[in-house]
Amino acid sequence: MPTANLRLVQTDARSSPQATTSVIPRRRTRKPLGQILVEMGAVSPENLAMAVSLQAREDARFGDILLTQGWVREADLYAGLALQYRCQIADLQREPPDVRLIDQLGAAFCIRNGIVPWKSVGGATVIICSRPDEFRTLSRTFPAEWGRCFLAVAPEGDIQAALIAMRHRSLALHAETRVSDSESCRGWQAGTVARFAAALVICLCAIFVVSSFAGFLTLVIWAVLTLLLNSALKGIAAIQYWRRGAPTPLNPQQSAPKHGFLKLPTVSILVPLYKEREIAGRLVKRLARLSYPKELLDVCLVVEEDDTLTQETLAQANLPRWMRQIVVPRGVVKTKPRAMNFALDFCRGSVIGVYDAEDAPDPDQIHKVVRRFAQRGAEVACLQGKLDFYNARTNWLSRCFTVEYATWWRIVLPGVERAGFAIPLGGTTLFFRRDALEELGRWDAHNVTEDADLGIRLARHGYRTELIDTVTEEEANCRVWPWIKQRSRWIKGYAMTYGVHMRQPRKLLHDLGWWKFLGFQILFLGSLSQFLLAPILWTFWAFPLGLPHPLRGVMPSELLILLGTVFMATELLTITVGIQAVSNDKLRWLRFWVPTLHFYYPLASLAAMKGFTEIMTKPFYWDKTQHGKFDEPDAEGIIPPPMNPA
């Protein structure tokens, strides 16, 4: 667009201190956008009335309502905005913006606000804006040397594409360094960790050389101690579950929110995808079942630049208006948190959600999330939904995985919440207040369990996470080697999260307090110790089987009886809690499979060995889990599960 064609209109000098530098017509002289579109024949009067009615109760932009409902074409909408603000529509493909001007504001700032400084002409600067009603406010942040600023309009997608093309490298680098150095694992020194591990192994070997009894007893004491702590946490959680019973569903007509939204907010949902040919089409159908108003949904499908497979799949999926693809430029690391850090700047919502590629959330899930945030103060910065599997019947591994998930999400994690411990988040069905997420620096791009790390950082900064009674179903990983790869990544991330936050134990204690600090040790150090030392405890099966054992003939019989009692009690507790976790109508058939968990958990010890090895060799490597192999194509077509394991 030639700059000479820009229409300049003087502002009211009394309305803004920037009126002399920001050329925009006075608000009272502008005709309403809806009236302009009706006069253009772009919108019918009936659709205009419905859009106005929706805007009265929803925190959605008028243009987004029209576009999402299919009541106006994008070209007509921006033609109407150009008429309303007496400016021109810019063509960014024909005339790219001046990168020097972009750098003065920052590409991330421009993306968040839907603007791009275009060019300087004769001591003035042309600013392209996708939301011209915000131009007057934004002009207060413009550098003084820009002089008088003229307005042009362009679709937000065109502005974002131009900014990525001009500044993709700086945006990608910024996405990797959002979290402060003191709370990030990007400074992780694999060599230092390897030397520490070697020193620890040498010390243990020295103890065994001096006395094999002393060495083995040391490992046994630590293994039994962590076993007791984890079992106590599980037992207390189970008792609380039995006393309180299943949570009562929240009635939508219950009392008004204490801190309620004046209008329903826009909710942005990040869905990171990588090489997802099988799952992408089903994902669109599953998210389309969400009952939240589509004009308030902003689903961002986050795809890596080199992932042409997923990009081609999405190109054939005919995405609805409320669902869009965001391509993440190449960077130093390729992880899910880095991709989400990059994509967050493109989100429109004040509430940010995270789903995985294979997720099938409850249709009313977003309504429940918005209602809970409205009922809580700003200190509740995160809501965590429950997870379940839709392919539990695939094989034995999927059945055991489902029992484990049910135990964690339905009994143990609610117990952790009621105990007042910091909650290590799961990787999906997470919802955040955007302001709090931005304050914490978003996700640690180098942590392969960014969710658990973020849960601890939320607690350290004084925020709370609450569980919410809504379920998202996903695909159980039910092949042995992929299961081990996935679990090894979780264990590696847990270990790195523990190492990062324990760099300064006193500061962590100060941030969390004694009680949450203790919970952190149980949940992280205790769990990691159990994964590694479980084989030590398994050796005690040698006693009832009459096999040789290092402690046979050395350890007093009374102590052996005590240890045997402890082991049997913890096994019975695991079985009892597992049966309780699958006691609902949907999962009751799995109770017959709970005792077989005894043969399932050894896989986690194999995964721990792989994970701890990678901590010293490739700490930031993201071992991708492939989805869609055992997916349920249609929820309505699912056959009810059998009532017995036959």
XYZ file of C-alpha atoms in Angstrom:
646
model
C 0.000 0.000 0.000
C 1.581 3.333 -0.974
C 2.063 5.536 2.052
C 0.649 8.469 0.148
C -2.736 6.752 0.206
C -2.926 6.760 4.011
C -5.835 8.895 5.152
C -4.808 11.136 8.074
C -7.349 12.386 10.567
C -6.494 14.716 13.446
C -7.109 13.434 16.959
C -8.637 15.282 19.859
C -5.667 16.691 21.756
C -7.602 16.555 25.011
C -8.300 12.818 24.790
C -4.746 11.511 24.963
C -1.282 12.803 25.757
C -0.115 11.031 22.601
C -2.672 12.687 20.374
C -0.030 14.726 18.588
C 1.878 11.609 17.525
C -0.842 9.003 16.931
C -3.059 9.780 13.999
C -6.424 8.147 14.549
C -9.965 9.495 14.305
C -11.828 10.496 17.413
C -13.927 7.731 18.917
C -17.198 9.700 18.763
C -16.903 10.240 15.006
C -16.647 6.546 14.159
C -19.615 4.637 12.901
C -20.139 1.234 14.626
C -18.446 -1.631 12.803
C -21.635 -3.677 12.724
C -23.527 -0.894 10.978
C -20.749 -0.534 8.411
C -20.767 -4.259 7.656
C -24.546 -4.309 7.272
C -24.401 -1.330 4.907
C -21.701 -3.142 2.924
C -23.951 -6.195 2.692
C -21.255 -8.265 4.414
C -23.400 -9.175 7.455
C -27.133 -9.707 7.721
C -29.088 -7.719 10.338
C -30.129 -10.981 12.018
C -26.539 -12.183 12.399
C -25.505 -8.753 13.623
C -28.125 -8.901 16.376
C -26.945 -12.348 17.459
C -23.302 -11.216 17.480
C -24.146 -8.216 19.663
C -26.039 -10.498 22.046
C -23.075 -12.885 22.311
C -20.611 -10.068 22.913
C -22.689 -8.830 25.845
C -21.918 -11.992 27.834
C -18.610 -13.107 26.346
C -15.145 -11.587 26.494
C -14.715 -12.022 22.753
C -13.891 -9.482 20.099
C -16.791 -8.545 17.848
C -14.878 -9.510 14.728
C -13.845 -12.882 16.179
C -17.492 -13.705 16.909
C -18.483 -12.928 13.332
C -15.571 -14.881 11.859
C -15.949 -17.941 14.105
C -19.670 -18.197 13.417
C -19.057 -17.826 9.687
C -21.180 -14.685 9.475
C -18.561 -12.576 7.677
C -15.562 -13.091 5.421
C -12.189 -11.953 6.750
C -11.652 -9.679 3.748
C -14.995 -7.962 4.374
C -14.275 -7.570 8.093
C -11.003 -5.740 7.489
C -12.541 -3.690 4.722
C -15.109 -2.580 7.291
C -12.391 -1.779 9.839
C -10.540 0.268 7.230
C -13.707 2.275 6.606
C -14.388 2.673 10.327
C -10.887 3.967 11.099
C -10.445 5.786 7.777
C -7.223 4.011 6.913
C -5.945 1.523 4.372
C -5.441 -2.246 4.379
C -1.728 -3.063 4.234
C -0.292 -5.801 2.025
C 2.578 -7.284 4.034
C 3.424 -9.880 1.411
C 4.103 -7.236 -1.205
C 5.806 -4.793 1.163
C 7.472 -6.464 4.197
C 7.974 -4.412 7.385
C 11.193 -2.681 8.426
C 13.041 -5.097 10.714
C 14.825 -2.238 12.487
C 11.497 -0.861 13.666
C 10.400 -4.320 14.808
C 13.522 -4.664 16.955
C 12.765 -1.401 18.734
C 9.496 -2.827 20.047
C 10.450 -6.496 20.154
C 8.934 -9.184 17.961
C 7.269 -10.924 20.928
C 5.543 -7.683 21.965
C 4.307 -7.163 18.419
C 2.914 -10.703 18.188
C 1.092 -10.449 21.523
C -0.532 -7.163 20.558
C -1.230 -7.882 16.905
C 0.815 -4.982 15.527
C 3.885 -4.459 13.367
C 5.717 -1.169 12.686
C 5.794 -1.033 8.913
C 7.952 1.818 7.672
C 9.191 5.326 8.406
C 8.324 8.052 5.927
C 9.163 11.745 6.281
C 9.623 11.707 10.054
C 6.454 9.649 10.611
C 5.924 5.924 11.154
C 3.221 3.666 9.755
C 1.924 1.056 12.228
C -0.113 -1.901 11.000
C -2.610 -3.113 13.578
C -5.058 -6.025 13.522
C -7.001 -4.584 16.471
C -7.239 -0.862 15.690
C -9.361 -0.114 18.762
C -6.208 -0.755 20.844
C -3.993 1.498 18.735
C -4.423 4.569 20.936
C -3.364 2.667 24.077
C -0.456 0.929 22.364
C 0.828 4.203 20.953
C 1.933 5.215 24.448
C 4.612 2.521 24.282
C 6.032 3.618 20.922
C 9.512 5.232 20.885
C 9.460 9.033 20.777
C 11.792 9.096 17.766
C 9.078 7.501 15.644
C 7.312 10.853 15.536
C 3.736 10.924 14.292
C 2.299 7.413 13.909
C -0.196 6.536 11.186
C -2.554 3.576 11.365
C -3.070 0.845 8.779
C -4.885 -2.456 9.280
C -4.159 -6.040 8.271
C -5.351 -9.493 9.398
C -3.618 -10.815 12.499
C -2.437 -13.912 10.652
C -0.635 -11.788 8.058
C 1.056 -9.753 10.793
C 2.200 -12.867 12.643
C 3.510 -14.491 9.467
C 5.534 -11.373 8.638
C 7.007 -11.183 12.142
C 8.013 -14.857 12.141
C 9.598 -14.515 8.712
C 11.647 -11.514 9.847
C 12.568 -12.567 13.385
C 12.160 -16.339 13.720
C 15.657 -16.868 15.129
C 15.324 -14.359 17.957
C 11.840 -15.659 18.795
C 13.118 -19.244 18.923
C 16.055 -18.264 21.143
C 13.766 -16.319 23.464
C 11.527 -19.383 23.815
C 14.504 -21.374 25.129
C 15.547 -18.903 27.825
C 12.289 -17.741 29.410
C 12.893 -19.255 32.853
C 15.577 -17.678 35.036
C 18.938 -19.447 35.209
C 18.458 -20.278 38.889
C 15.234 -22.220 38.195
C 16.133 -23.753 34.830
C 18.075 -26.895 34.005
C 19.588 -25.416 30.829
C 22.856 -24.993 32.743
C 22.856 -28.718 33.529
C 26.415 -30.043 33.349
C 26.261 -33.685 32.302
C 29.984 -34.115 32.984
C 29.651 -32.863 36.553
C 26.705 -35.165 37.146
C 28.650 -38.102 35.707
C 31.582 -37.410 38.036
C 29.248 -37.179 41.024
C 27.586 -40.469 40.064
C 30.984 -42.119 39.616
C 32.106 -40.912 43.045
C 28.918 -42.281 44.614
C 29.397 -45.668 42.950
C 33.039 -45.784 44.068
C 32.018 -45.058 47.660
C 29.425 -47.839 47.586
C 31.938 -50.240 46.082
C 34.428 -49.340 48.810
C 31.832 -50.117 51.471
C 31.125 -53.477 49.827
C 34.858 -54.251 49.682
C 35.224 -53.566 53.396
C 32.019 -55.394 54.289
C 29.454 -56.753 51.871
C 27.021 -56.923 54.770
C 27.457 -53.208 55.549
C 27.101 -52.245 51.893
C 23.979 -54.285 51.328
C 22.487 -53.170 54.638
C 23.018 -49.506 53.681
C 21.046 -49.972 50.474
C 18.346 -51.970 52.250
C 17.859 -49.316 54.935
C 17.475 -46.553 52.345
C 15.155 -48.659 50.185
C 12.954 -49.618 53.148
C 12.839 -46.028 54.436
C 11.671 -44.637 51.090
C 9.255 -47.551 50.717
C 7.685 -46.724 54.082
C 7.406 -43.011 53.276
C 5.778 -43.625 49.895
C 3.465 -46.261 51.341
C 2.482 -43.942 54.191
C 1.574 -41.236 51.684
C -0.455 -43.727 49.663
C -2.157 -45.112 52.769
C -3.107 -41.689 54.129
C -4.460 -40.695 50.714
C -6.533 -43.894 50.582
C -7.967 -43.300 54.059
C -8.934 -39.755 53.075
C -10.551 -41.077 49.908
C -12.600 -43.644 51.833
C -13.698 -41.072 54.404
C -14.639 -38.390 51.906
C -15.972 -40.669 49.187
C -16.038 -39.784 45.513
C -16.203 -36.051 44.737
C -19.646 -34.619 44.183
C -20.115 -33.113 40.726
C -20.480 -29.359 40.786
C -23.912 -28.036 39.910
C -23.659 -25.284 37.283
C -26.517 -23.472 39.031
C -24.709 -23.263 42.379
C -23.960 -19.991 44.103
C -22.392 -17.174 42.166
C -18.589 -17.033 41.963
C -16.747 -15.086 44.623
C -14.259 -13.658 42.166
C -16.356 -14.187 39.048
C -15.536 -13.143 35.527
C -17.835 -10.387 34.322
C -17.958 -12.246 31.013
C -16.937 -15.706 29.854
C -13.200 -15.434 29.066
C -11.359 -16.552 25.978
C -9.493 -19.818 26.613
C -6.425 -20.682 24.546
C -5.422 -24.334 24.347
C -1.928 -25.412 23.312
C -1.705 -28.816 21.627
C 1.929 -29.700 20.810
C 2.182 -32.151 17.902
C 5.164 -33.962 16.427
C 4.979 -36.522 13.629
C 1.310 -37.258 14.288
C -0.145 -38.704 11.089
C -2.607 -41.058 12.780
C -3.924 -38.791 15.516
C -4.330 -35.328 13.963
C -7.691 -35.887 12.259
C -9.223 -37.513 15.337
C -7.938 -34.692 17.525
C -9.950 -32.135 15.571
C -13.130 -34.190 16.025
C -12.545 -34.687 19.756
C -11.895 -31.030 20.481
C -14.941 -30.096 18.411
C -17.045 -31.874 21.068
C -16.129 -29.225 23.651
C -19.305 -27.355 24.571
C -17.572 -24.049 25.359
C -18.553 -21.281 22.894
C -16.331 -21.677 19.866
C -15.793 -17.925 19.529
C -14.122 -18.108 22.970
C -11.940 -21.088 22.082
C -8.475 -20.525 20.651
C -6.943 -23.926 19.923
C -3.310 -23.666 18.814
C -1.857 -26.773 17.169
C 1.875 -26.341 17.757
C 4.045 -27.988 15.096
C 7.816 -28.016 14.594
C 9.166 -26.392 11.431
C 10.800 -29.606 10.179
C 7.718 -31.740 10.904
C 6.312 -31.753 7.393
C 4.359 -34.947 8.130
C 2.081 -33.274 10.688
C 1.861 -30.070 8.662
C 0.669 -31.979 5.604
C -1.818 -33.940 7.715
C -3.279 -30.762 9.219
C -3.442 -29.142 5.787
C -5.888 -31.876 4.784
C -7.936 -31.670 8.003
C -10.006 -28.560 7.104
C -9.436 -26.857 10.465
C -12.301 -24.740 11.827
C -11.809 -21.018 12.403
C -11.211 -21.469 16.158
C -8.355 -23.900 15.538
C -5.073 -22.846 13.946
C -1.578 -24.123 13.316
C 1.524 -22.456 14.772
C 4.859 -23.496 13.274
C 7.824 -23.352 15.670
C 11.187 -22.427 14.086
C 14.203 -24.670 14.577
C 16.243 -24.104 17.719
C 19.036 -25.518 19.834
C 16.707 -27.990 21.579
C 13.520 -29.608 20.314
C 11.193 -30.119 23.266
C 7.521 -29.718 24.052
C 8.092 -26.851 26.558
C 10.155 -24.863 24.046
C 7.362 -25.205 21.493
C 4.758 -24.058 24.027
C 6.909 -21.094 25.088
C 7.066 -19.987 21.468
C 3.350 -20.494 20.869
C 2.158 -18.683 23.999
C 2.799 -15.267 22.448
C 0.261 -16.133 19.744
C -2.480 -17.075 22.220
C -5.458 -14.758 22.649
C -6.861 -16.119 25.908
C -6.493 -15.061 29.530
C -6.705 -18.758 30.466
C -4.144 -21.121 28.914
C -4.787 -24.853 28.625
C -2.575 -27.745 27.519
C -3.700 -30.950 25.811
C -1.754 -33.814 24.297
C -2.247 -35.022 20.746
C -4.346 -38.070 21.663
C -6.570 -36.410 24.283
C -10.351 -36.724 24.409
C -11.573 -34.267 27.095
C -15.023 -34.213 28.680
C -17.286 -31.941 26.596
C -18.033 -29.616 29.542
C -14.419 -29.452 30.727
C -13.698 -25.828 29.784
C -16.906 -24.662 31.471
C -15.792 -26.348 34.705
C -12.349 -24.781 34.461
C -13.699 -21.271 33.911
C -16.187 -21.687 36.756
C -13.494 -22.879 39.189
C -11.136 -20.034 38.318
C -14.022 -17.615 38.845
C -14.677 -19.075 42.303
C -11.046 -18.839 43.407
C -8.707 -15.956 44.017
C -5.608 -15.137 42.009
C -3.474 -17.388 44.249
C -4.998 -20.426 42.487
C -2.976 -20.150 39.298
C -3.368 -23.680 37.948
C -6.080 -26.316 37.637
C -5.204 -29.943 36.935
C -7.791 -32.295 35.463
C -7.789 -36.066 35.885
C -6.503 -38.474 33.256
C -7.780 -41.845 32.148
C -7.304 -44.182 29.182
C -9.740 -45.147 26.443
C -7.813 -48.237 25.288
C -7.433 -50.096 28.591
C -8.555 -53.385 27.029
C -5.796 -53.526 24.412
C -3.471 -55.860 26.340
C -2.058 -56.631 29.778
C 0.278 -53.634 29.750
C -2.548 -51.189 28.999
C -4.631 -52.717 31.814
C -1.830 -52.296 34.346
C -1.106 -48.778 33.102
C -4.781 -47.905 33.575
C -4.758 -49.231 37.147
C -1.605 -47.237 37.898
C -3.135 -44.061 36.445
C -6.379 -44.557 38.356
C -4.434 -44.986 41.601
C -2.411 -41.831 41.005
C -5.144 -39.527 39.714
C -8.097 -40.697 41.804
C -6.465 -41.462 45.160
C -2.805 -40.471 45.584
C -2.790 -37.036 43.948
C -6.002 -35.878 45.696
C -4.317 -36.998 48.924
C -1.245 -34.936 48.052
C -3.498 -31.925 47.464
C -5.374 -32.358 50.752
C -2.075 -32.815 52.600
C -1.004 -29.376 51.391
C 2.021 -30.572 49.412
C 3.159 -29.012 46.149
C 1.497 -30.863 43.267
C 3.755 -32.171 40.471
C 1.643 -31.474 37.419
C 0.783 -33.930 34.678
C 1.588 -33.039 31.089
C -1.977 -32.514 29.899
C -5.383 -31.201 30.976
C -3.613 -28.278 32.617
C -5.100 -24.799 32.798
C -3.298 -21.653 33.944
C -4.063 -18.045 34.621
C -1.978 -16.463 31.913
C -0.627 -13.651 34.093
C 0.820 -16.119 36.605
C 2.302 -18.290 33.865
C 4.009 -15.275 32.299
C 5.316 -14.148 35.689
C 7.048 -17.500 36.257
C 8.741 -17.433 32.854
C 6.426 -20.054 31.347
C 7.949 -23.540 30.954
C 11.575 -24.607 31.270
C 12.443 -25.372 27.646
C 15.224 -27.797 28.628
C 13.270 -29.910 31.126
C 11.743 -33.082 29.675
C 9.132 -33.121 32.470
C 8.333 -29.437 32.312
C 4.962 -30.078 33.948
C 6.338 -31.455 37.223
C 8.918 -28.660 37.337
C 6.276 -25.986 36.790
C 4.167 -27.411 39.614
C 7.067 -26.916 42.025
C 7.854 -23.433 40.709
C 4.219 -22.415 41.182
C 4.425 -23.488 44.826
C 7.762 -21.723 45.337
C 6.270 -18.452 44.106
C 3.263 -18.659 46.412
C 0.676 -19.983 43.952
C -1.609 -22.966 44.458
C -2.710 -25.765 42.156
C -6.095 -27.416 42.566
C -7.444 -30.634 41.106
C -10.715 -30.342 39.257
C -13.295 -33.078 38.795
C -13.140 -33.481 35.041
C -11.579 -36.284 33.016
C -9.539 -36.369 29.841
C -9.076 -39.737 28.221
C -5.909 -40.506 26.312
C -4.126 -43.437 24.748
C -2.297 -45.842 27.046
C 1.197 -46.674 25.863
C 0.881 -50.452 25.658
C 4.040 -51.674 23.910
C 6.915 -52.624 26.183
C 9.813 -50.717 24.628
C 7.842 -47.496 23.924
C 6.502 -47.732 27.493
C 10.050 -47.962 28.862
C 11.152 -45.027 26.694
C 8.266 -42.877 27.907
C 8.777 -43.797 31.555
C 12.541 -43.239 31.315
C 11.875 -39.684 30.108
C 9.560 -39.087 33.068
C 12.132 -40.439 35.524
C 14.943 -38.454 33.907
C 12.873 -35.281 34.117
C 11.934 -35.937 37.741
C 15.604 -36.424 38.621
C 16.651 -33.242 36.822
C 13.804 -31.290 38.432
C 14.930 -32.513 41.836
C 18.528 -31.590 41.068
C 17.626 -28.088 39.873
C 15.472 -27.205 42.875
C 17.951 -28.716 45.339
C 20.831 -26.565 44.094
C 20.068 -24.268 47.028
C 18.244 -26.382 49.638
C 17.929 -23.522 52.116
C 16.266 -21.276 49.574
C 13.926 -24.102 48.561
C 13.060 -24.636 52.224
C 12.429 -20.909 52.631
C 10.202 -20.801 49.537
C 8.159 -23.920 50.313
C 8.203 -24.120 54.101
C 8.979 -27.259 56.105
C 5.824 -29.168 55.229
C 5.937 -28.734 51.453
C 9.702 -29.265 51.528
C 9.101 -32.656 53.171
C 6.452 -33.485 50.579
C 8.881 -32.552 47.808
C 11.459 -34.995 49.200
C 8.923 -37.822 49.424
C 7.435 -37.264 45.971
C 10.724 -36.812 44.134
C 13.639 -38.313 46.075
C 11.475 -41.082 47.510
C 10.009 -42.067 44.148
C 13.367 -41.958 42.366
C 14.955 -44.068 45.101
C 12.201 -46.649 44.803
C 12.683 -46.969 41.052
C 16.419 -47.544 41.479
C 16.452 -49.644 44.640
C 13.398 -51.823 44.037
C 15.645 -54.703 42.826
C 17.316 -54.689 46.271
C 13.948 -55.318 47.888
C 13.069 -58.037 45.390
C 16.056 -60.059 46.582
C 14.198 -60.760 49.821
C 12.021 -63.207 47.909
C 15.073 -65.452 48.236
C 14.231 -66.109 51.908
C 10.807 -67.777 51.462
C 12.115 -69.552 48.353
C 15.142 -70.934 50.211
C 17.657 -69.260 47.884
C 21.042 -67.763 48.903
C 21.040 -64.143 50.109
C 23.836 -61.840 51.406
C 21.971 -61.299 54.684
C 21.073 -64.943 55.309
C 22.696 -66.131 58.516
C 23.798 -62.594 59.414
C 20.594 -60.648 59.979
C 18.639 -61.560 63.141
C 15.525 -63.615 62.463
C 13.370 -61.060 64.276
C 14.516 -58.354 61.865
C 13.840 -60.618 58.893
C 10.322 -61.236 60.169
C 9.821 -57.485 60.592
C 11.052 -56.775 57.072
C 8.877 -59.548 55.687
C 5.874 -58.085 57.456
C 6.645 -54.627 56.039
C 6.973 -55.984 52.506
C 3.734 -57.941 52.718
C 1.900 -54.962 54.202
C 3.058 -52.642 51.422
C 2.092 -55.199 48.771
C -1.366 -55.579 50.308
C -1.689 -51.795 50.494
C -0.803 -51.472 46.803
C -3.389 -54.092 45.854
C -6.069 -52.616 48.128
C -5.573 -49.064 46.876
C -5.479 -50.284 43.279
C -8.787 -52.115 43.686
C -10.317 -49.044 45.309
C -9.074 -46.839 42.457
C -10.862 -48.961 39.832
C -14.043 -49.430 41.839
C -16.191 -47.198 39.621
C -18.551 -48.599 37.002
C -16.236 -47.961 34.077
C -13.102 -49.587 35.511
C -14.510 -52.195 37.906
C -13.599 -55.009 35.530
C -9.912 -54.174 36.095
C -9.892 -55.182 39.772
C -8.976 -58.747 38.790
C -5.810 -57.446 37.150
C -4.564 -55.389 40.107
C -2.463 -58.215 41.662
C -0.492 -58.507 38.416
C 1.033 -55.073 39.074
C 3.740 -57.015 40.900
C 5.069 -58.004 37.464
C 4.420 -54.561 35.949
C 6.517 -52.337 38.211
C 9.874 -54.003 37.365
C 9.574 -52.315 33.961
C 9.884 -48.980 35.763
C 13.224 -50.042 37.228
C 14.487 -50.808 33.724
C 13.249 -47.393 32.633
C 15.034 -45.800 35.606
C 18.347 -47.293 34.515
C 17.841 -45.876 31.027
C 16.740 -42.497 32.379
C 19.650 -42.082 34.789
C 22.077 -43.058 32.037
C 20.632 -40.354 29.772
C 21.030 -37.751 32.520
C 24.776 -38.136 32.019
C 24.762 -38.616 28.235
C 21.855 -36.675 26.675
C 19.919 -34.843 29.401
C 17.777 -32.720 27.054
C 16.829 -35.500 24.648
C 13.049 -35.832 24.271
C 12.182 -39.493 23.674
C 9.020 -39.057 21.611
C 5.960 -41.186 22.379
C 4.150 -42.205 19.207
C 0.374 -41.873 19.420
C -2.480 -43.367 17.455
C -1.256 -46.968 17.410
C -4.045 -48.283 19.648
C -6.494 -45.423 19.394
C -10.269 -45.642 19.650
C -11.554 -43.988 16.465
C -14.966 -43.078 17.827
C -16.155 -42.908 21.421
C -19.653 -43.947 20.387
C -18.278 -47.151 18.931
C -16.513 -48.380 22.050
C -17.640 -51.815 23.187
C -18.318 -52.025 26.937
C -15.429 -53.717 28.770
C -15.819 -57.286 29.968
C -16.670 -57.873 33.614
C -13.796 -60.333 34.070
C -10.259 -60.638 32.728
C -11.042 -63.589 30.506
